[in-house]
Coordinates of C-alpha atoms in Angstrom, one line a residue:
L170 CA 11.8 -24.8 17.4
T171 CA 10.9 -21.5 18.9
A172 CA 7.2 -21.3 19.1
G173 CA 4.5 -19.3 21.0
M174 CA 2.2 -16.4 21.1
V175 CA 3.2 -12.9 19.9
Q176 CA 1.4 -9.6 19.3
V177 CA 1.1 -8.2 15.8
P178 CA 0.4 -4.4 15.6
T179 CA -2.5 -3.4 13.3
K180 CA -4.2 -0.1 12.6
D181 CA -6.5 -0.3 15.7
R182 CA -5.1 -2.8 18.1
E183 CA -2.5 -5.6 18.7
L184 CA -3.5 -8.9 17.1
P185 CA -2.7 -12.1 19.0
A186 CA -0.9 -14.6 16.8
Y187 CA 1.0 -17.9 17.1
R188 CA 4.3 -18.1 15.4
A189 CA 6.8 -21.0 15.0
M190 CA 10.3 -21.0 13.6
H191 CA 13.7 -22.6 13.8
A192 CA 15.5 -21.0 16.7
K193 CA 18.7 -20.5 14.7
G194 CA 17.2 -20.0 11.2
Q195 CA 18.2 -17.3 8.8
R196 CA 16.4 -15.5 6.0
L197 CA 13.3 -17.8 6.5
P198 CA 10.5 -17.6 4.0
I199 CA 7.2 -16.4 5.6
V200 CA 4.0 -18.5 5.5
V201 CA 0.8 -17.1 7.1
V202 CA -1.6 -19.8 8.2
V203 CA -5.3 -18.8 8.2
Q204 CA -7.5 -20.6 10.7
E205 CA -10.5 -22.8 10.2
I206 CA -13.9 -21.6 11.3
F207 CA -12.9 -22.9 14.8
G208 CA -10.3 -20.2 15.3
L209 CA -6.7 -20.2 16.4
H210 CA -6.8 -23.6 18.2
E211 CA -4.2 -26.3 18.7
H212 CA -4.5 -27.8 15.2
I213 CA -3.7 -24.5 13.5
R214 CA -0.8 -24.0 15.9
D215 CA 0.5 -27.4 15.0
V216 CA 0.3 -26.6 11.3
C217 CA 2.6 -23.6 12.1
R218 CA 5.1 -26.0 13.8
R219 CA 5.0 -28.4 10.9
L220 CA 5.9 -25.6 8.6
A221 CA 8.6 -24.4 10.9
K222 CA 10.2 -27.8 11.0
V223 CA 10.7 -27.7 7.2
G224 CA 12.2 -24.3 7.2
Y225 CA 9.5 -21.7 7.3
F226 CA 8.6 -18.8 9.6
A227 CA 5.0 -19.6 10.1
V228 CA 2.5 -17.3 11.8
A229 CA -1.3 -17.7 12.4
P230 CA -3.1 -14.5 13.5
D231 CA -6.3 -14.6 15.5
L232 CA -8.6 -13.1 12.9
Y233 CA -11.7 -13.2 15.0
V234 CA -10.3 -11.5 18.1
R235 CA -12.4 -8.3 17.7
Q236 CA -15.7 -10.3 17.3
G237 CA -15.2 -13.0 19.9
D238 CA -13.5 -16.2 21.1
V239 CA -14.9 -19.2 19.1
T240 CA -12.8 -21.7 21.0
Q241 CA -15.2 -21.4 23.9
I242 CA -18.3 -22.2 21.7
E243 CA -19.2 -25.8 21.0
Q244 CA -21.9 -25.6 18.3
V245 CA -20.8 -24.7 14.8
S246 CA -24.1 -22.9 14.2
E247 CA -23.3 -20.6 17.2
I248 CA -19.7 -20.1 16.1
F249 CA -21.0 -18.8 12.8
S250 CA -24.0 -16.7 14.1
K251 CA -22.3 -15.2 17.1
V252 CA -18.8 -14.5 15.7
V253 CA -17.8 -15.6 12.1
S254 CA -20.8 -13.9 10.4
K255 CA -19.7 -10.6 11.9
V256 CA -16.1 -10.7 10.6
P257 CA -15.7 -8.4 7.5
D258 CA -13.5 -9.6 4.7
S259 CA -12.0 -6.1 4.5
Q260 CA -10.8 -6.4 8.2
V261 CA -9.3 -9.8 7.4
M262 CA -7.4 -8.5 4.4
S263 CA -6.0 -5.6 6.5
D264 CA -5.0 -7.9 9.4
L265 CA -3.2 -10.2 7.0
D266 CA -1.3 -7.3 5.5
A267 CA -0.3 -6.3 9.0
T268 CA 0.8 -9.8 9.8
F269 CA 3.0 -10.1 6.7
D270 CA 4.5 -6.6 7.4
W271 CA 5.3 -7.5 11.0
A272 CA 6.9 -10.8 9.9
A273 CA 8.9 -9.1 7.2
K274 CA 10.5 -6.9 9.9
Q275 CA 11.7 -9.8 11.9
E276 CA 15.5 -10.2 11.5
I277 CA 15.2 -13.9 10.9
C278 CA 12.8 -13.5 8.0
D279 CA 13.1 -13.0 4.2
G280 CA 10.3 -10.5 3.6
A281 CA 10.4 -11.1 -0.2
K282 CA 9.3 -14.7 0.2
R283 CA 5.6 -14.8 1.2
G284 CA 3.2 -17.6 1.1
I285 CA -0.3 -18.2 2.6
T286 CA -2.3 -21.3 3.4
G287 CA -5.7 -21.7 5.0
F288 CA -8.3 -24.3 5.9
C289 CA -12.1 -24.3 5.6
W290 CA -13.0 -20.6 6.4
G291 CA -9.3 -19.9 5.8
G292 CA -9.3 -21.6 2.5
R293 CA -11.7 -19.1 1.1
I294 CA -9.6 -16.3 2.6
V295 CA -6.5 -17.6 0.8
W296 CA -8.2 -17.0 -2.6
L297 CA -9.3 -13.5 -1.6
Y298 CA -6.0 -12.5 -0.2
A299 CA -4.2 -13.6 -3.4
A300 CA -6.4 -11.1 -5.3
H301 CA -5.8 -8.5 -2.6
S302 CA -2.0 -8.6 -2.1
K303 CA 0.6 -7.8 -4.8
A304 CA 3.4 -8.9 -2.5
L305 CA 2.3 -12.5 -2.1
N306 CA 4.2 -15.2 -4.0
A307 CA 1.9 -18.1 -3.7
G308 CA -1.2 -19.5 -1.8
V309 CA -2.6 -23.0 -1.0
A310 CA -6.3 -23.1 -0.2
W311 CA -7.6 -26.2 1.6
Y312 CA -11.3 -26.9 1.0
G313 CA -12.2 -23.2 1.0
R314 CA -15.7 -22.2 -0.1
L315 CA -15.7 -20.8 -3.6
T316 CA -19.1 -19.2 -3.8
G317 CA -22.2 -18.4 -1.7
P318 CA -24.5 -15.7 -0.4
K319 CA -23.1 -12.1 -0.4
D320 CA -23.6 -9.2 1.9
D321 CA -21.8 -6.0 2.9
L322 CA -19.2 -7.9 5.0
R323 CA -18.6 -10.5 2.3
P324 CA -19.2 -8.8 -1.0
K325 CA -17.2 -11.2 -3.2
H326 CA -16.2 -14.9 -3.2
P327 CA -13.3 -16.7 -4.9
L328 CA -15.2 -17.3 -8.2
D329 CA -15.7 -13.6 -8.5
I330 CA -12.1 -12.6 -8.2
V331 CA -10.2 -15.1 -10.4
E332 CA -9.1 -12.4 -12.9
Q333 CA -7.7 -10.3 -10.1
L334 CA -5.4 -13.1 -8.7
N335 CA -1.9 -11.7 -8.3
C336 CA -0.1 -15.0 -7.7
P337 CA -0.5 -18.8 -8.2
V338 CA -3.0 -20.5 -5.9
L339 CA -3.3 -24.3 -5.4
G340 CA -6.8 -25.4 -4.3
L341 CA -7.1 -28.8 -2.5
Y342 CA -10.6 -30.1 -2.3
G343 CA -12.6 -33.2 -1.3
G344 CA -14.7 -35.0 -3.8
A345 CA -17.2 -36.0 -1.0
D346 CA -17.3 -32.5 0.6
T347 CA -21.1 -31.9 1.1
G348 CA -20.6 -28.1 1.7
I349 CA -18.5 -27.5 -1.5
P350 CA -20.2 -29.2 -4.5
N351 CA -17.9 -30.7 -7.1
D352 CA -19.4 -28.5 -9.8
T353 CA -18.3 -25.3 -8.1
V354 CA -14.8 -26.8 -7.9
E355 CA -14.9 -27.5 -11.6
K356 CA -16.2 -23.9 -12.2
M357 CA -13.1 -22.6 -10.4
R358 CA -10.8 -24.8 -12.4
E359 CA -12.4 -23.6 -15.6
A360 CA -12.3 -20.0 -14.5
L361 CA -8.6 -20.2 -13.7
K362 CA -7.9 -21.6 -17.2
K363 CA -10.1 -19.0 -18.9
A364 CA -8.4 -16.2 -17.1
G365 CA -5.0 -17.6 -17.9
K366 CA -4.0 -17.6 -14.2
P367 CA -1.2 -20.0 -13.0
G368 CA -3.4 -21.7 -10.4
D369 CA -4.3 -25.4 -10.0
I370 CA -7.1 -27.4 -8.4
H371 CA -6.7 -31.0 -7.1
L372 CA -9.8 -32.9 -6.1
Y373 CA -9.5 -36.0 -3.9
P374 CA -12.3 -38.5 -4.8
G375 CA -14.1 -39.7 -1.7
A376 CA -12.4 -37.2 0.7
P377 CA -14.8 -35.2 3.0
H378 CA -14.5 -31.6 4.1
G379 CA -11.7 -31.2 6.7
F380 CA -9.7 -34.2 5.4
Y381 CA -6.4 -32.6 6.7
A382 CA -7.8 -32.0 10.2
D383 CA -6.2 -34.9 12.0
Y384 CA -8.0 -34.2 15.3
R385 CA -11.4 -34.8 13.6
P386 CA -13.2 -37.9 12.2
T387 CA -13.1 -36.3 8.8
Y388 CA -9.3 -36.9 8.6
R389 CA -8.1 -39.0 5.7
K390 CA -4.5 -40.0 5.9
E391 CA -3.7 -40.4 2.2
P392 CA -5.1 -37.2 0.8
A393 CA -3.9 -35.3 3.8
E394 CA -0.3 -36.4 3.3
D395 CA -0.5 -36.0 -0.5
G396 CA -1.9 -32.5 0.0
W397 CA 0.9 -31.5 2.4
K398 CA 3.4 -32.8 -0.2
R399 CA 1.7 -30.7 -2.9
L400 CA 1.8 -27.6 -0.6
L401 CA 5.5 -27.9 0.0
E402 CA 6.2 -28.3 -3.7
W403 CA 3.9 -25.5 -4.7
F404 CA 5.6 -23.1 -2.3
K405 CA 9.1 -24.2 -3.4
N406 CA 8.2 -23.9 -7.1
H407 CA 6.6 -20.4 -6.7
G408 CA 9.2 -18.4 -4.8
V409 CA 8.4 -19.3 -1.2
G410 CA 11.3 -21.5 -0.2

């Protein structure tokens, strides 16, 4: 693999990003990986490498860079209060647009094949971006929050934008996730069906939040491996592969 940090041009600055790809690949589909609340740390970089090994051009932009470096903050409450709470959804959508545009210009990439996946904070962003971008082929959201308080920076949540989804999104959720109640997951499933959108929800009984994060105690091998398999099939079946 060829992997490492790159700089993605945006409207106001260059955006640090980690990208991984087969060194001799050609016409590679693009998958953008959206970070957890913990930022662009080693686990997210490893997800990029995992995607690269199966044939994708994977890139994870640092979507908090203007607000701060969360990798230097230990407490989750401080990560949210000092950095994450100050990141506007509109800024994230614009940065993701710029990341896809940059990737599409790389000679090794097939700019017509675009997928996105994200975890935790990034799982919510996947749903929002699927309603924002008309160029996206498919998304996979891992335990992304579906509803919650709203403000000027976060005016809408995934349950509010189901009818605006432009592509199929697969949601992977844990039945024992204390931060995302099962009833909101079921509401999302029902909303997708009512809107006639080609999305899907898979709920893993007993799995906690962060069940794919193999560097944390929340990791659960069986749902993590099954979810990864579903991700690859979802992308392959919806034009990203």
